[in-house]
Short mmCIF file of N, CA, C and O in Angstrom, two decimals:
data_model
loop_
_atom_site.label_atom_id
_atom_site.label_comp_id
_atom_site.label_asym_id
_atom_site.label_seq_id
_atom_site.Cartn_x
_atom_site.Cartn_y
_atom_site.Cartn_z
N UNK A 1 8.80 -175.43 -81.14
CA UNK A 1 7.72 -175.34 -80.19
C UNK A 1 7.81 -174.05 -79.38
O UNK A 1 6.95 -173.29 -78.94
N UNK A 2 9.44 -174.04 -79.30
CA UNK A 2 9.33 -172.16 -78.23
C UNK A 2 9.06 -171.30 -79.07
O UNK A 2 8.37 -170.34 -78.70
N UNK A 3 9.43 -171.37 -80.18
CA UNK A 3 9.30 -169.94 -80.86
C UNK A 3 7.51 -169.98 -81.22
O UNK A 3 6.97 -168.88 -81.23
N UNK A 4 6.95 -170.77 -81.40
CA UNK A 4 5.05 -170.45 -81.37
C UNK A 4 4.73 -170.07 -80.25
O UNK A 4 3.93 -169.14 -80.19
N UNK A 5 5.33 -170.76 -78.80
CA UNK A 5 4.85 -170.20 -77.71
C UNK A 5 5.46 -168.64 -77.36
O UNK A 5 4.70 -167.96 -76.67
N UNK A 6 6.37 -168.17 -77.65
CA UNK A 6 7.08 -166.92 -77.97
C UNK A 6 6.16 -165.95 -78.96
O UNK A 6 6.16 -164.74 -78.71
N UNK A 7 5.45 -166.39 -79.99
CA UNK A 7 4.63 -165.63 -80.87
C UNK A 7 3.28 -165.33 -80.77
O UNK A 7 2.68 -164.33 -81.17
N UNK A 8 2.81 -166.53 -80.05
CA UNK A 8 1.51 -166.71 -79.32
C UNK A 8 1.63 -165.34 -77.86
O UNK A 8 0.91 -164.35 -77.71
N UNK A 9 2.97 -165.87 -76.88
CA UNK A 9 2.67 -164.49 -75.76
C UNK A 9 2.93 -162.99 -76.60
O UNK A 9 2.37 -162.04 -76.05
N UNK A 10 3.84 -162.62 -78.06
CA UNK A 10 3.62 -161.60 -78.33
C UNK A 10 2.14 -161.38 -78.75
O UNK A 10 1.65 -160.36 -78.27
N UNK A 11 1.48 -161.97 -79.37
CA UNK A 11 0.21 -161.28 -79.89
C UNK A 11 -0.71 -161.09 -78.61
O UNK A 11 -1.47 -160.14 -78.43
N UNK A 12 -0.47 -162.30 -77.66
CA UNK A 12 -1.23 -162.03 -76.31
C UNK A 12 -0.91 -160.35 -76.06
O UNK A 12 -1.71 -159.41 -76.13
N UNK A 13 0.37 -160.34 -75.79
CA UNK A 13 0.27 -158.66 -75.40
C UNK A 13 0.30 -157.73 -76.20
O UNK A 13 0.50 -156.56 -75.86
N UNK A 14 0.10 -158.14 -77.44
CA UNK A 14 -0.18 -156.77 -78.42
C UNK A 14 -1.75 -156.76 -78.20
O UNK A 14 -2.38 -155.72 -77.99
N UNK A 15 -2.42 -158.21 -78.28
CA UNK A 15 -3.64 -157.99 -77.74
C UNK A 15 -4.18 -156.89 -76.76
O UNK A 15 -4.74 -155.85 -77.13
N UNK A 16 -3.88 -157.33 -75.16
CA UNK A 16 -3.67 -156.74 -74.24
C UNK A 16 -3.51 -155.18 -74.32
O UNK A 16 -4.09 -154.38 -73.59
N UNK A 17 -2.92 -154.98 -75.01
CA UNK A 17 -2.05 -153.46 -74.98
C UNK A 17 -3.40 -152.64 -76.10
O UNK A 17 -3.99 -151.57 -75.94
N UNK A 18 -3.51 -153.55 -77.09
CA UNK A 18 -5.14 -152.51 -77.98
C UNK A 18 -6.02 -152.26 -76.95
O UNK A 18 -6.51 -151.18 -76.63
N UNK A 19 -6.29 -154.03 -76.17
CA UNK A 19 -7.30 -153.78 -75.32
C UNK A 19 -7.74 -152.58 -74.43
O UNK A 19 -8.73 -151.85 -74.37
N UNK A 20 -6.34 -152.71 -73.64
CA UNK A 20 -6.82 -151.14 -72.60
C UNK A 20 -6.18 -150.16 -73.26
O UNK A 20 -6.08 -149.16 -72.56
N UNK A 21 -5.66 -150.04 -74.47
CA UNK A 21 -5.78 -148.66 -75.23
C UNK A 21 -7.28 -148.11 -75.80
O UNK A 21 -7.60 -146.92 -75.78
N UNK A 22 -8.03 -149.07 -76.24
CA UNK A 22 -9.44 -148.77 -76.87
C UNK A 22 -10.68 -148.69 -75.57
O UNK A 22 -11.80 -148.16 -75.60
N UNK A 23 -9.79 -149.67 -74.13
CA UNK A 23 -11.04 -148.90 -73.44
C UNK A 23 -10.57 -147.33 -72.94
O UNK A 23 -11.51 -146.67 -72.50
N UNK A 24 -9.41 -146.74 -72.96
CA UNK A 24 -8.93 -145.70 -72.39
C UNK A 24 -9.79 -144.44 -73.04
O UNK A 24 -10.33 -143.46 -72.53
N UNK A 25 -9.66 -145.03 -74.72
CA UNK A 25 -10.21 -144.11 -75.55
C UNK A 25 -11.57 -144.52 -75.90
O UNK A 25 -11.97 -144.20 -77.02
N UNK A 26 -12.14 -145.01 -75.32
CA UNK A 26 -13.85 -145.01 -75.23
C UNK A 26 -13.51 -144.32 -74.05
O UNK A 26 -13.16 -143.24 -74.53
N UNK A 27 -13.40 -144.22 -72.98
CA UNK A 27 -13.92 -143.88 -71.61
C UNK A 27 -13.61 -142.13 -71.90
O UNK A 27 -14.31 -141.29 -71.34
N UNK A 28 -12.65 -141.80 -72.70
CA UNK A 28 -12.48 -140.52 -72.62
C UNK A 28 -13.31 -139.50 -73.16
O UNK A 28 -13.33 -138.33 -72.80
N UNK A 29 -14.05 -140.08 -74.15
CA UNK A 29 -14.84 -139.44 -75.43
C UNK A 29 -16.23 -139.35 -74.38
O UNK A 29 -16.88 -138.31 -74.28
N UNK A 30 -16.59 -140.70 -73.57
CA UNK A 30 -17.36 -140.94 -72.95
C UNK A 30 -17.68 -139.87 -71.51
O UNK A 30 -18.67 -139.22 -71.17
N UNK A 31 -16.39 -140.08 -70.92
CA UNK A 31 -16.09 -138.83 -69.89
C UNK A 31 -16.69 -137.45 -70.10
O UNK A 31 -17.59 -136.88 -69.48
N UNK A 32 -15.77 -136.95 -71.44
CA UNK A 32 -16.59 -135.95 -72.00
C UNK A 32 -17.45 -135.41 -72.56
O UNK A 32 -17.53 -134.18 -72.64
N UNK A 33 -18.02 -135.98 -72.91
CA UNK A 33 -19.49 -136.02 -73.46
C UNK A 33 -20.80 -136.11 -71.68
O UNK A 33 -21.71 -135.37 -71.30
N UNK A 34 -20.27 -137.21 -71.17
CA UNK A 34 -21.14 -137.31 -69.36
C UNK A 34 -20.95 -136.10 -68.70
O UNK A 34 -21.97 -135.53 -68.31
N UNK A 35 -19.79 -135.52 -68.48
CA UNK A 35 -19.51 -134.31 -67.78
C UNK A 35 -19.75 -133.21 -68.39
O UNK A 35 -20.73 -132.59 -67.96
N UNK A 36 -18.96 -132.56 -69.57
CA UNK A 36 -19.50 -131.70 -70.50
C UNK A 36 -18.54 -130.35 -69.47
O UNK A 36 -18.91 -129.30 -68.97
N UNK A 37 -17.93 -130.67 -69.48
CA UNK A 37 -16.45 -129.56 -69.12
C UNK A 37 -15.94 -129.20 -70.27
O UNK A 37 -16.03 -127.99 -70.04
N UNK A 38 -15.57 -129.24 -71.11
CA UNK A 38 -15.05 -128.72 -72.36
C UNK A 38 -15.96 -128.35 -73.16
O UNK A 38 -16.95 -129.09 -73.21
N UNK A 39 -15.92 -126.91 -74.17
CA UNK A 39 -16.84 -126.02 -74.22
C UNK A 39 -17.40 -127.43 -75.41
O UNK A 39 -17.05 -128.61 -75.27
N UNK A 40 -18.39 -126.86 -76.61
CA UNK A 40 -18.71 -127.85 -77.56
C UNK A 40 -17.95 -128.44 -78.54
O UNK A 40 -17.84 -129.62 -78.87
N UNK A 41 -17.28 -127.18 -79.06
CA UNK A 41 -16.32 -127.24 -80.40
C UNK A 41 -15.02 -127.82 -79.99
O UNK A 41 -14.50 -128.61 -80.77
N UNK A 42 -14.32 -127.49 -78.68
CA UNK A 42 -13.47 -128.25 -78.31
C UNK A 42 -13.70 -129.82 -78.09
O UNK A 42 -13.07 -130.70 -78.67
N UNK A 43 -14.65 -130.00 -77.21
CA UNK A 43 -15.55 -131.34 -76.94
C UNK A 43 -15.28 -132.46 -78.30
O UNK A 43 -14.76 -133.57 -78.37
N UNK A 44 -16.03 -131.41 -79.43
CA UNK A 44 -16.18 -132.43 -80.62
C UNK A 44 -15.04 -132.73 -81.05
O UNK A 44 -14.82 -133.87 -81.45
N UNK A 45 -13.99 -131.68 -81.04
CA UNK A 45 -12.90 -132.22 -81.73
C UNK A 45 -11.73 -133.36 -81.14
O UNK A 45 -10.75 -133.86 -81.69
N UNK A 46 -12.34 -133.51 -79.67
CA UNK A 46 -11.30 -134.19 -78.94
C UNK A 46 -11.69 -135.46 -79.11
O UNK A 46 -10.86 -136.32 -79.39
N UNK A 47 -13.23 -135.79 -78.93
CA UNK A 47 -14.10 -137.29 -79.51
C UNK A 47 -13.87 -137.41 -81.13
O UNK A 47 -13.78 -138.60 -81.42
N UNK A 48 -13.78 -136.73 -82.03
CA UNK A 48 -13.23 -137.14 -83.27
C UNK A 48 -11.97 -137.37 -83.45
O UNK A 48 -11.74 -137.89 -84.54
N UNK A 49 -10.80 -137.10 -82.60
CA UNK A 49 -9.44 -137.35 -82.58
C UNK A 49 -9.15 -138.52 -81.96
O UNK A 49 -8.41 -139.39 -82.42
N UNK A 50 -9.89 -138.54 -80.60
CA UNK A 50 -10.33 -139.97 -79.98
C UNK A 50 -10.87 -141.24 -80.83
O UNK A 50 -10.42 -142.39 -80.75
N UNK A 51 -11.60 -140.94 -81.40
CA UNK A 51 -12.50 -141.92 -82.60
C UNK A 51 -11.08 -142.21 -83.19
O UNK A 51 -10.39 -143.07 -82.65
N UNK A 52 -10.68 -141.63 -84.10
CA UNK A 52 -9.53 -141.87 -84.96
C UNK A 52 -8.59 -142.14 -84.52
O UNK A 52 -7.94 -142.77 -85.36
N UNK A 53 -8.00 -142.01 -83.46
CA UNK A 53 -6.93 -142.38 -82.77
C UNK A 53 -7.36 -144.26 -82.51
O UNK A 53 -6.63 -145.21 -82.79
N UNK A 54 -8.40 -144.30 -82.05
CA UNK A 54 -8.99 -145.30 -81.43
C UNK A 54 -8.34 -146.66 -83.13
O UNK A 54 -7.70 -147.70 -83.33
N UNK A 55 -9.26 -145.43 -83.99
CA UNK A 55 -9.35 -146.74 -85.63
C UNK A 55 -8.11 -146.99 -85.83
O UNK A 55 -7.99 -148.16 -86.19
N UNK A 56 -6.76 -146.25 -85.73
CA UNK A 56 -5.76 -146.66 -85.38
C UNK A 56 -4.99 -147.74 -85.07
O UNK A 56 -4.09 -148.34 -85.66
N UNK A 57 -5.72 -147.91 -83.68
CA UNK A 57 -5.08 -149.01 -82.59
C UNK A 57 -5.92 -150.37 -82.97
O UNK A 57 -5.54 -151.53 -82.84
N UNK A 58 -7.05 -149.95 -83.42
CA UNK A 58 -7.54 -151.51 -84.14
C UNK A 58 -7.00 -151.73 -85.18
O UNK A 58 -6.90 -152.95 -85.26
N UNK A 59 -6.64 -151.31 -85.93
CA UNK A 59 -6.06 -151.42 -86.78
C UNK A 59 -4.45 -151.97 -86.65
O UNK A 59 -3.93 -152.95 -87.18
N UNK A 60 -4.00 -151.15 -85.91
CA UNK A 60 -2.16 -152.01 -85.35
C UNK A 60 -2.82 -153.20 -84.53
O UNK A 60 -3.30 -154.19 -85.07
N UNK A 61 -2.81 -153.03 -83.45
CA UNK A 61 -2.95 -154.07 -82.43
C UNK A 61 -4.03 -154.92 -83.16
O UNK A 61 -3.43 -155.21 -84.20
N UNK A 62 -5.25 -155.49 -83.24
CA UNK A 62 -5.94 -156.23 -83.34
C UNK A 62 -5.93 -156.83 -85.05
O UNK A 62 -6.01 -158.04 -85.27
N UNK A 63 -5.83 -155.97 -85.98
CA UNK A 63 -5.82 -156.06 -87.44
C UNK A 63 -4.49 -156.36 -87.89
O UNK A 63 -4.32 -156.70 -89.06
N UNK A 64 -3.35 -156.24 -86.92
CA UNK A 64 -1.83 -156.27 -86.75
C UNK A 64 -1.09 -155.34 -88.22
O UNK A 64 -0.03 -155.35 -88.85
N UNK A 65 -2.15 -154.75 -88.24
CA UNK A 65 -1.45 -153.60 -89.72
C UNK A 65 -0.66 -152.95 -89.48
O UNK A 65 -0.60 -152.26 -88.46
N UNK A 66 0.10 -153.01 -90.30
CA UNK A 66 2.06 -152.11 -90.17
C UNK A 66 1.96 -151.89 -91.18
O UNK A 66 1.58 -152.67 -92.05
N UNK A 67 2.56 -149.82 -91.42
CA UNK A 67 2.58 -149.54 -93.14
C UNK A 67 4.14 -149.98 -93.74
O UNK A 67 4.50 -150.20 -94.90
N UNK A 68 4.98 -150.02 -92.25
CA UNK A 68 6.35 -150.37 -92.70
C UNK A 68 6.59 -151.51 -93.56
O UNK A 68 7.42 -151.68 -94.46
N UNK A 69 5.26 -152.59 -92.85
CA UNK A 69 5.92 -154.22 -93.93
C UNK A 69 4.79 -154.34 -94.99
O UNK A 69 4.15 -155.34 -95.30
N UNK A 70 4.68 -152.86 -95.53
CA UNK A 70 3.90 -153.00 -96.65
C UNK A 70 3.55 -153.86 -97.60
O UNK A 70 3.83 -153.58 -98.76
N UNK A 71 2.83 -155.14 -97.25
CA UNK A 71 2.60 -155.97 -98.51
C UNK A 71 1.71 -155.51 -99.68
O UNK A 71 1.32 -154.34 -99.73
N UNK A 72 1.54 -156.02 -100.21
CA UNK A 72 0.37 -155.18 -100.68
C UNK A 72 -0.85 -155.24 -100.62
O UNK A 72 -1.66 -154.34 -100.86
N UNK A 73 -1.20 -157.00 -100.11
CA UNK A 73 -2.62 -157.37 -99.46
C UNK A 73 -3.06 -156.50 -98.33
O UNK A 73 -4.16 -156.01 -98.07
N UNK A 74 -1.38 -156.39 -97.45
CA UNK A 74 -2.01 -155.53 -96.05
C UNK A 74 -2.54 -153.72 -96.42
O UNK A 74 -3.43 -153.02 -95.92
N UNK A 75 -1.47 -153.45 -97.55
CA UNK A 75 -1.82 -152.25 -98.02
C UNK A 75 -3.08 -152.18 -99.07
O UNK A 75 -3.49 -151.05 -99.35
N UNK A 76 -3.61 -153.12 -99.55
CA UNK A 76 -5.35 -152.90 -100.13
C UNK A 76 -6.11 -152.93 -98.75
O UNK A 76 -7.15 -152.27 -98.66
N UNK A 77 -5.57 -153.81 -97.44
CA UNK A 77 -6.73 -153.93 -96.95
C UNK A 77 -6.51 -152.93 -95.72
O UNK A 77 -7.15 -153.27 -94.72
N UNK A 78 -5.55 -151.49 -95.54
CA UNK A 78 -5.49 -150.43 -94.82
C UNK A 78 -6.26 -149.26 -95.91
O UNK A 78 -6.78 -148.25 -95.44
N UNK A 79 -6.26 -149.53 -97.36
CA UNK A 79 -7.00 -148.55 -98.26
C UNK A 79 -8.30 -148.74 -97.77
O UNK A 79 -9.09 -147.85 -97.44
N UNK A 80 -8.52 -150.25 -97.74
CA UNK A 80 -10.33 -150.47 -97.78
C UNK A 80 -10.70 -150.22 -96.25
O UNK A 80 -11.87 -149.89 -96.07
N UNK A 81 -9.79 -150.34 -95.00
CA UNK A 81 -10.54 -149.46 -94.18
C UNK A 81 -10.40 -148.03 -93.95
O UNK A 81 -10.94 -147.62 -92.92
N UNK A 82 -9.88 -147.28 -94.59
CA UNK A 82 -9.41 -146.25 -95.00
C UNK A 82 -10.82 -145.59 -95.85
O UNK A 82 -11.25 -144.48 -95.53
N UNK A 83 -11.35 -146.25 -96.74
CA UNK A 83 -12.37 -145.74 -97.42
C UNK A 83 -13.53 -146.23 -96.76
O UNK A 83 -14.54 -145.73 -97.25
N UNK A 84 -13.76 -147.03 -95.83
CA UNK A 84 -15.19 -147.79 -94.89
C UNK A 84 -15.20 -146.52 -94.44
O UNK A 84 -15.98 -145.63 -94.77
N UNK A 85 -14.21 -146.47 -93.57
CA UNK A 85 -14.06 -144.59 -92.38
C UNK A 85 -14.65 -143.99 -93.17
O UNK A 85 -15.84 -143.89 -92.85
N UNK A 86 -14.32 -143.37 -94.41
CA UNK A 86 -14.11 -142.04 -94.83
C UNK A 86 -15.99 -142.07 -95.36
O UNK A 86 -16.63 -141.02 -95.41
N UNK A 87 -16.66 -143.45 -95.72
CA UNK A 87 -18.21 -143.46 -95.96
C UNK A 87 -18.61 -143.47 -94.30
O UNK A 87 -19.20 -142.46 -93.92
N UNK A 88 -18.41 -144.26 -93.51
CA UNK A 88 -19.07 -144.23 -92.41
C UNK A 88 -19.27 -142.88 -91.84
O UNK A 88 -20.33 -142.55 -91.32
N UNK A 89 -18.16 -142.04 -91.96
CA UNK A 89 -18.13 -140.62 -91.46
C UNK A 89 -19.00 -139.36 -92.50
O UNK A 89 -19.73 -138.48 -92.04
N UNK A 90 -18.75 -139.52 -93.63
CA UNK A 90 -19.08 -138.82 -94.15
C UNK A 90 -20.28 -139.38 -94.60
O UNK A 90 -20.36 -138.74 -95.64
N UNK A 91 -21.28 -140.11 -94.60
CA UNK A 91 -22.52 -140.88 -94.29
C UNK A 91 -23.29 -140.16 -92.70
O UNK A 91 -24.45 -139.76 -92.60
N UNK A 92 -22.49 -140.17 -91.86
CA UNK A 92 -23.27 -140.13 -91.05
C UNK A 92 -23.27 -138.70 -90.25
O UNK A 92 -23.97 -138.38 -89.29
N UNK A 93 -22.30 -137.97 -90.93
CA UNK A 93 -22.25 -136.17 -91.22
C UNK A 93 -23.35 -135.95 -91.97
O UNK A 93 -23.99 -134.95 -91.64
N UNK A 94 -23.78 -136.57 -92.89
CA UNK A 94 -24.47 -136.18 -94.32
C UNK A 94 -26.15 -136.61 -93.47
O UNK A 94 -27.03 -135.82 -93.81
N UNK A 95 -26.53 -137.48 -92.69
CA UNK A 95 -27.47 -137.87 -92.28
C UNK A 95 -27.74 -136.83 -91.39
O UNK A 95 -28.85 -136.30 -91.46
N UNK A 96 -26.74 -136.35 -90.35
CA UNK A 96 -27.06 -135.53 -88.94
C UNK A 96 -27.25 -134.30 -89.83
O UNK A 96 -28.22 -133.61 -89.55
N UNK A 97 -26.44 -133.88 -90.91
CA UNK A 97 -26.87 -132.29 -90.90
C UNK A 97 -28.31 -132.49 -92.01
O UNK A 97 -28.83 -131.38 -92.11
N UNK A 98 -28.73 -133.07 -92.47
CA UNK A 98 -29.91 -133.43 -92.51
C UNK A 98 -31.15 -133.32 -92.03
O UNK A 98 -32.14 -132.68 -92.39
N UNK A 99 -30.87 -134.26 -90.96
CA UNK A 99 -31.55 -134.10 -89.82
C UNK A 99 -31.98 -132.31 -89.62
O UNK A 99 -32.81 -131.45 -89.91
N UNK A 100 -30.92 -132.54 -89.03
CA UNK A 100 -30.90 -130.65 -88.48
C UNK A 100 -31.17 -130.06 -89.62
O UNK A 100 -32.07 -129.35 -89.19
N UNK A 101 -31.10 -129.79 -90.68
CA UNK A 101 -32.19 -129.07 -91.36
C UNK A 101 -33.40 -129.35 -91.30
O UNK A 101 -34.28 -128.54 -91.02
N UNK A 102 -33.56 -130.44 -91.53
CA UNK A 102 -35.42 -130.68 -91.66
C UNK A 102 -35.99 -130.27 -90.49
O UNK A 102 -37.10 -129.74 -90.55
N UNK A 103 -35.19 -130.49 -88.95
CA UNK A 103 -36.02 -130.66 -87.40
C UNK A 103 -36.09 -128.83 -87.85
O UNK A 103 -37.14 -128.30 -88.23
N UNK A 104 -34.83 -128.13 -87.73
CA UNK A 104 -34.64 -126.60 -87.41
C UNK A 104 -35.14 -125.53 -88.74
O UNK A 104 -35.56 -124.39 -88.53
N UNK A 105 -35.00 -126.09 -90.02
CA UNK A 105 -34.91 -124.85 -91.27
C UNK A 105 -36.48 -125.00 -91.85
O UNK A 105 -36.87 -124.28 -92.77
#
């Protein structure tokens, strides 16, 4: 019975700990982008490091993925969000510069 209640408060605070890691890194991307102190190119690259940093911590903390205890279920299912990212991003690069051709060229 202790050791579930022992496993139950770890995930509580691994919980906890994604939690205000992912609002830290929303608020920062957010910060910068509201204020607009950092020139553009710097700007973008700190919200795309942020973003990724962010997929990260969902990924440990909430998805509880570790590459160390590599199973191999956990390792198909760090490939398959591994390749969601890599369409979501490169999907929605492929849409904006798009865009911006058709609005500007």
């Amino acid at each position: 019975m202790e050791n579930t209640e022992v496993a139950a408060g770890r995930k509580l605070k691994s919980y906890l700990a994604g939690y205000g890691l992912a609002l830290v890194l929303t608020a920062i991307p957010f910060g910068i982008a509201a204020t607009g102190f950092l020139p553009r190119g710097t700007a973008l690259f700190a919200i795309g490091a942020a973003a990724l940093i962010q997929v990260l911590v969902h990924l440990r903390y909430f998805l509880q993925l570790r590459l160390r205890s590599a199973s191999p279920e956990r390792l198909l299912a760090t490939a398959f969000a591994a390749v969601l990212i890599v369409i979501m991003i490169g999907g929605s690069l492929w849409i904006m510069f798009n865009l911006h051709y058709r609005m500007w060229v």
